[in-house]
Amino acid sequence: MFDAGYRLPDGGILIVEDKAPGNSLDWRQGRADPEDPENPHLGDNGGAAGMRVKQGTRHYLRTIMAEMAKRGGQDAALAREFRNALKAGKLRYVLVQTQEPDGSLYAGAVIEEMQIEKERGARGNPSSPS
């Protein structure tokens, strides 16, 4: 699951990954995420099956959506909503990185919007040459 998800006033979705000071984005085994889990051989499958995927990437989003869909119930409904928002270009994905305290109890946080367009990697770095 993601750390947080919000419905935005414009009809979009905001997904949040929270990280403590010094922690970085994690990796996991990717999964296929069919656009229509009832007909998994039709359309896009997310392309993550058999890959290692990193938080902050489109493949990671689709892997988590696949896991949510597999659990069924409310998780499957949310996965469908997230998938539709992603397809429509209305899904935003941010990293909230808490800063290391410098003597005070709280040093703030940095919020970074991760770029999740097709064929791009985490944090806006192209995964392949254009």
PDB file of C-alpha atoms in Angstrom:
ATOM      1  CA  MET A   1       0.000   0.000   0.000  1.00  0.00           C
ATOM      2  CA  PHE A   2       0.989   3.622  -0.292  1.00  0.00           C
ATOM      3  CA  ASP A   3       1.612   5.779   2.778  1.00  0.00           C
ATOM      4  CA  ALA A   4      -1.343   8.035   1.943  1.00  0.00           C
ATOM      5  CA  GLY A   5      -3.783   8.809  -0.847  1.00  0.00           C
ATOM      6  CA  TYR A   6      -6.072  11.803  -1.306  1.00  0.00           C
ATOM      7  CA  ARG A   7      -8.835  12.798  -3.690  1.00  0.00           C
ATOM      8  CA  LEU A   8      -8.121  16.282  -5.034  1.00  0.00           C
ATOM      9  CA  PRO A   9     -10.767  18.962  -5.698  1.00  0.00           C
ATOM     10  CA  ASP A  10     -10.062  18.782  -9.459  1.00  0.00           C
ATOM     11  CA  GLY A  11     -10.992  15.080  -9.496  1.00  0.00           C
ATOM     12  CA  GLY A  12      -7.385  13.896  -9.438  1.00  0.00           C
ATOM     13  CA  ILE A  13      -5.611  11.619  -6.983  1.00  0.00           C
ATOM     14  CA  LEU A  14      -2.530  12.433  -4.877  1.00  0.00           C
ATOM     15  CA  ILE A  15      -0.438   9.484  -3.670  1.00  0.00           C
ATOM     16  CA  VAL A  16       2.181  10.114  -0.973  1.00  0.00           C
ATOM     17  CA  GLU A  17       5.341   8.213  -0.008  1.00  0.00           C
ATOM     18  CA  ASP A  18       6.679   9.297   3.408  1.00  0.00           C
ATOM     19  CA  LYS A  19      10.351   8.818   4.284  1.00  0.00           C
ATOM     20  CA  ALA A  20      12.137   9.395   7.590  1.00  0.00           C
ATOM     21  CA  PRO A  21      15.449  11.263   7.682  1.00  0.00           C
ATOM     22  CA  GLY A  22      18.169   9.303   5.902  1.00  0.00           C
ATOM     23  CA  ASN A  23      15.752   6.785   4.347  1.00  0.00           C
ATOM     24  CA  SER A  24      15.492   6.412   0.597  1.00  0.00           C
ATOM     25  CA  LEU A  25      12.967   5.022  -1.854  1.00  0.00           C
ATOM     26  CA  ASP A  26      12.651   1.222  -1.644  1.00  0.00           C
ATOM     27  CA  TRP A  27      12.678  -1.536  -4.277  1.00  0.00           C
ATOM     28  CA  ARG A  28      10.367  -4.546  -4.614  1.00  0.00           C
ATOM     29  CA  GLN A  29       9.475  -7.294  -7.060  1.00  0.00           C
ATOM     30  CA  GLY A  30       7.178  -5.986  -9.795  1.00  0.00           C
ATOM     31  CA  ARG A  31       3.840  -7.492 -10.831  1.00  0.00           C
ATOM     32  CA  ALA A  32       1.618  -7.273 -13.861  1.00  0.00           C
ATOM     33  CA  ASP A  33      -1.353  -4.940 -13.410  1.00  0.00           C
ATOM     34  CA  PRO A  34      -3.923  -5.520 -16.163  1.00  0.00           C
ATOM     35  CA  GLU A  35      -6.121  -2.543 -16.961  1.00  0.00           C
ATOM     36  CA  ASP A  36      -9.062  -4.906 -16.603  1.00  0.00           C
ATOM     37  CA  PRO A  37      -8.235  -7.585 -13.980  1.00  0.00           C
ATOM     38  CA  GLU A  38     -11.325  -9.567 -15.078  1.00  0.00           C
ATOM     39  CA  ASN A  39      -9.825  -9.834 -18.614  1.00  0.00           C
ATOM     40  CA  PRO A  40      -6.055  -9.804 -17.958  1.00  0.00           C
ATOM     41  CA  HIS A  41      -5.073 -10.573 -21.559  1.00  0.00           C
ATOM     42  CA  LEU A  42      -6.670  -7.400 -22.940  1.00  0.00           C
ATOM     43  CA  GLY A  43      -4.773  -4.084 -23.037  1.00  0.00           C
ATOM     44  CA  ASP A  44      -1.849  -2.837 -20.982  1.00  0.00           C
ATOM     45  CA  ASN A  45      -0.539  -5.029 -18.130  1.00  0.00           C
ATOM     46  CA  GLY A  46       1.663  -2.362 -16.522  1.00  0.00           C
ATOM     47  CA  GLY A  47       4.882  -3.943 -17.756  1.00  0.00           C
ATOM     48  CA  ALA A  48       6.366  -4.661 -14.314  1.00  0.00           C
ATOM     49  CA  ALA A  49       6.100  -8.466 -14.129  1.00  0.00           C
ATOM     50  CA  GLY A  50       9.499 -10.044 -13.488  1.00  0.00           C
ATOM     51  CA  MET A  51      11.221  -6.697 -12.829  1.00  0.00           C
ATOM     52  CA  ARG A  52      12.550  -5.008  -9.702  1.00  0.00           C
ATOM     53  CA  VAL A  53      10.657  -1.731  -9.327  1.00  0.00           C
ATOM     54  CA  LYS A  54      11.471   1.333  -7.252  1.00  0.00           C
ATOM     55  CA  GLN A  55       9.113   3.576  -5.310  1.00  0.00           C
ATOM     56  CA  GLY A  56       8.444   6.750  -7.230  1.00  0.00           C
ATOM     57  CA  THR A  57       8.105   5.067 -10.622  1.00  0.00           C
ATOM     58  CA  ARG A  58       5.137   4.223 -12.822  1.00  0.00           C
ATOM     59  CA  HIS A  59       6.029   0.495 -12.633  1.00  0.00           C
ATOM     60  CA  TYR A  60       5.970   0.655  -8.827  1.00  0.00           C
ATOM     61  CA  LEU A  61       2.546   2.364  -8.884  1.00  0.00           C
ATOM     62  CA  ARG A  62       1.172  -0.350 -11.166  1.00  0.00           C
ATOM     63  CA  THR A  63       2.708  -3.099  -8.982  1.00  0.00           C
ATOM     64  CA  ILE A  64       0.979  -1.748  -5.864  1.00  0.00           C
ATOM     65  CA  MET A  65      -2.288  -1.376  -7.797  1.00  0.00           C
ATOM     66  CA  ALA A  66      -1.995  -5.059  -8.825  1.00  0.00           C
ATOM     67  CA  GLU A  67      -1.510  -6.093  -5.199  1.00  0.00           C
ATOM     68  CA  MET A  68      -4.502  -3.982  -4.146  1.00  0.00           C
ATOM     69  CA  ALA A  69      -6.667  -5.501  -6.902  1.00  0.00           C
ATOM     70  CA  LYS A  70      -5.678  -9.010  -5.818  1.00  0.00           C
ATOM     71  CA  ARG A  71      -6.811  -8.299  -2.225  1.00  0.00           C
ATOM     72  CA  GLY A  72     -10.270  -7.421  -3.534  1.00  0.00           C
ATOM     73  CA  GLY A  73     -12.986  -5.397  -1.818  1.00  0.00           C
ATOM     74  CA  GLN A  74     -12.253  -1.721  -1.082  1.00  0.00           C
ATOM     75  CA  ASP A  75      -8.584  -2.141  -2.068  1.00  0.00           C
ATOM     76  CA  ALA A  76      -9.620  -3.346  -5.538  1.00  0.00           C
ATOM     77  CA  ALA A  77     -12.025  -0.423  -5.904  1.00  0.00           C
ATOM     78  CA  LEU A  78      -9.262   2.032  -4.949  1.00  0.00           C
ATOM     79  CA  ALA A  79      -6.830   0.355  -7.361  1.00  0.00           C
ATOM     80  CA  ARG A  80      -9.371   0.801 -10.176  1.00  0.00           C
ATOM     81  CA  GLU A  81      -9.812   4.478  -9.226  1.00  0.00           C
ATOM     82  CA  PHE A  82      -6.012   5.009  -9.101  1.00  0.00           C
ATOM     83  CA  ARG A  83      -5.531   3.193 -12.435  1.00  0.00           C
ATOM     84  CA  ASN A  84      -8.208   5.353 -14.105  1.00  0.00           C
ATOM     85  CA  ALA A  85      -6.620   8.539 -12.711  1.00  0.00           C
ATOM     86  CA  LEU A  86      -3.180   7.435 -13.937  1.00  0.00           C
ATOM     87  CA  LYS A  87      -4.532   6.665 -17.402  1.00  0.00           C
ATOM     88  CA  ALA A  88      -6.275  10.078 -17.521  1.00  0.00           C
ATOM     89  CA  GLY A  89      -3.124  11.928 -16.404  1.00  0.00           C
ATOM     90  CA  LYS A  90      -4.821  12.936 -13.133  1.00  0.00           C
ATOM     91  CA  LEU A  91      -2.634  11.005 -10.690  1.00  0.00           C
ATOM     92  CA  ARG A  92       0.103  12.872  -8.821  1.00  0.00           C
ATOM     93  CA  TYR A  93       2.782  11.050  -6.823  1.00  0.00           C
ATOM     94  CA  VAL A  94       4.892  12.836  -4.190  1.00  0.00           C
ATOM     95  CA  LEU A  95       7.750  12.018  -1.845  1.00  0.00           C
ATOM     96  CA  VAL A  96       7.644  13.679   1.586  1.00  0.00           C
ATOM     97  CA  GLN A  97      11.189  13.451   2.990  1.00  0.00           C
ATOM     98  CA  THR A  98      11.527  14.478   6.635  1.00  0.00           C
ATOM     99  CA  GLN A  99      14.727  16.441   7.243  1.00  0.00           C
ATOM    100  CA  GLU A 100      17.363  15.447   9.813  1.00  0.00           C
ATOM    101  CA  PRO A 101      16.941  17.569  12.966  1.00  0.00           C
ATOM    102  CA  ASP A 102      19.792  19.993  13.631  1.00  0.00           C
ATOM    103  CA  GLY A 103      19.346  20.353  17.384  1.00  0.00           C
ATOM    104  CA  SER A 104      15.652  21.184  17.293  1.00  0.00           C
ATOM    105  CA  LEU A 105      12.834  18.694  17.629  1.00  0.00           C
ATOM    106  CA  TYR A 106      11.638  19.183  14.055  1.00  0.00           C
ATOM    107  CA  ALA A 107      13.602  20.294  11.002  1.00  0.00           C
ATOM    108  CA  GLY A 108      10.780  20.250   8.457  1.00  0.00           C
ATOM    109  CA  ALA A 109      10.249  18.216   5.324  1.00  0.00           C
ATOM    110  CA  VAL A 110      10.846  18.467   1.611  1.00  0.00           C
ATOM    111  CA  ILE A 111       8.037  17.574  -0.774  1.00  0.00           C
ATOM    112  CA  GLU A 112       9.078  16.401  -4.220  1.00  0.00           C
ATOM    113  CA  GLU A 113       6.663  15.557  -7.014  1.00  0.00           C
ATOM    114  CA  MET A 114       7.787  12.428  -8.822  1.00  0.00           C
ATOM    115  CA  GLN A 115       7.408  12.282 -12.598  1.00  0.00           C
ATOM    116  CA  ILE A 116       5.459   9.179 -13.623  1.00  0.00           C
ATOM    117  CA  GLU A 117       4.855   9.671 -17.325  1.00  0.00           C
ATOM    118  CA  LYS A 118       5.366   6.610 -19.507  1.00  0.00           C
ATOM    119  CA  GLU A 119       8.997   5.641 -20.143  1.00  0.00           C
ATOM    120  CA  ARG A 120      10.382   7.793 -17.348  1.00  0.00           C
ATOM    121  CA  GLY A 121      12.044   6.677 -14.128  1.00  0.00           C
ATOM    122  CA  ALA A 122      11.850   7.905 -10.542  1.00  0.00           C
ATOM    123  CA  ARG A 123      12.177  11.616  -9.821  1.00  0.00           C
ATOM    124  CA  GLY A 124      11.995  12.592 -13.471  1.00  0.00           C
ATOM    125  CA  ASN A 125      15.130  10.764 -14.640  1.00  0.00           C
ATOM    126  CA  PRO A 126      14.576   9.154 -18.023  1.00  0.00           C
ATOM    127  CA  SER A 127      14.880   5.371 -17.827  1.00  0.00           C
ATOM    128  CA  SER A 128      15.910   5.199 -21.473  1.00  0.00           C
ATOM    129  CA  PRO A 129      17.314   7.716 -23.947  1.00  0.00           C
ATOM    130  CA  SER A 130      14.754   9.784 -25.831  1.00  0.00           C
TER     131      SER A 130
END
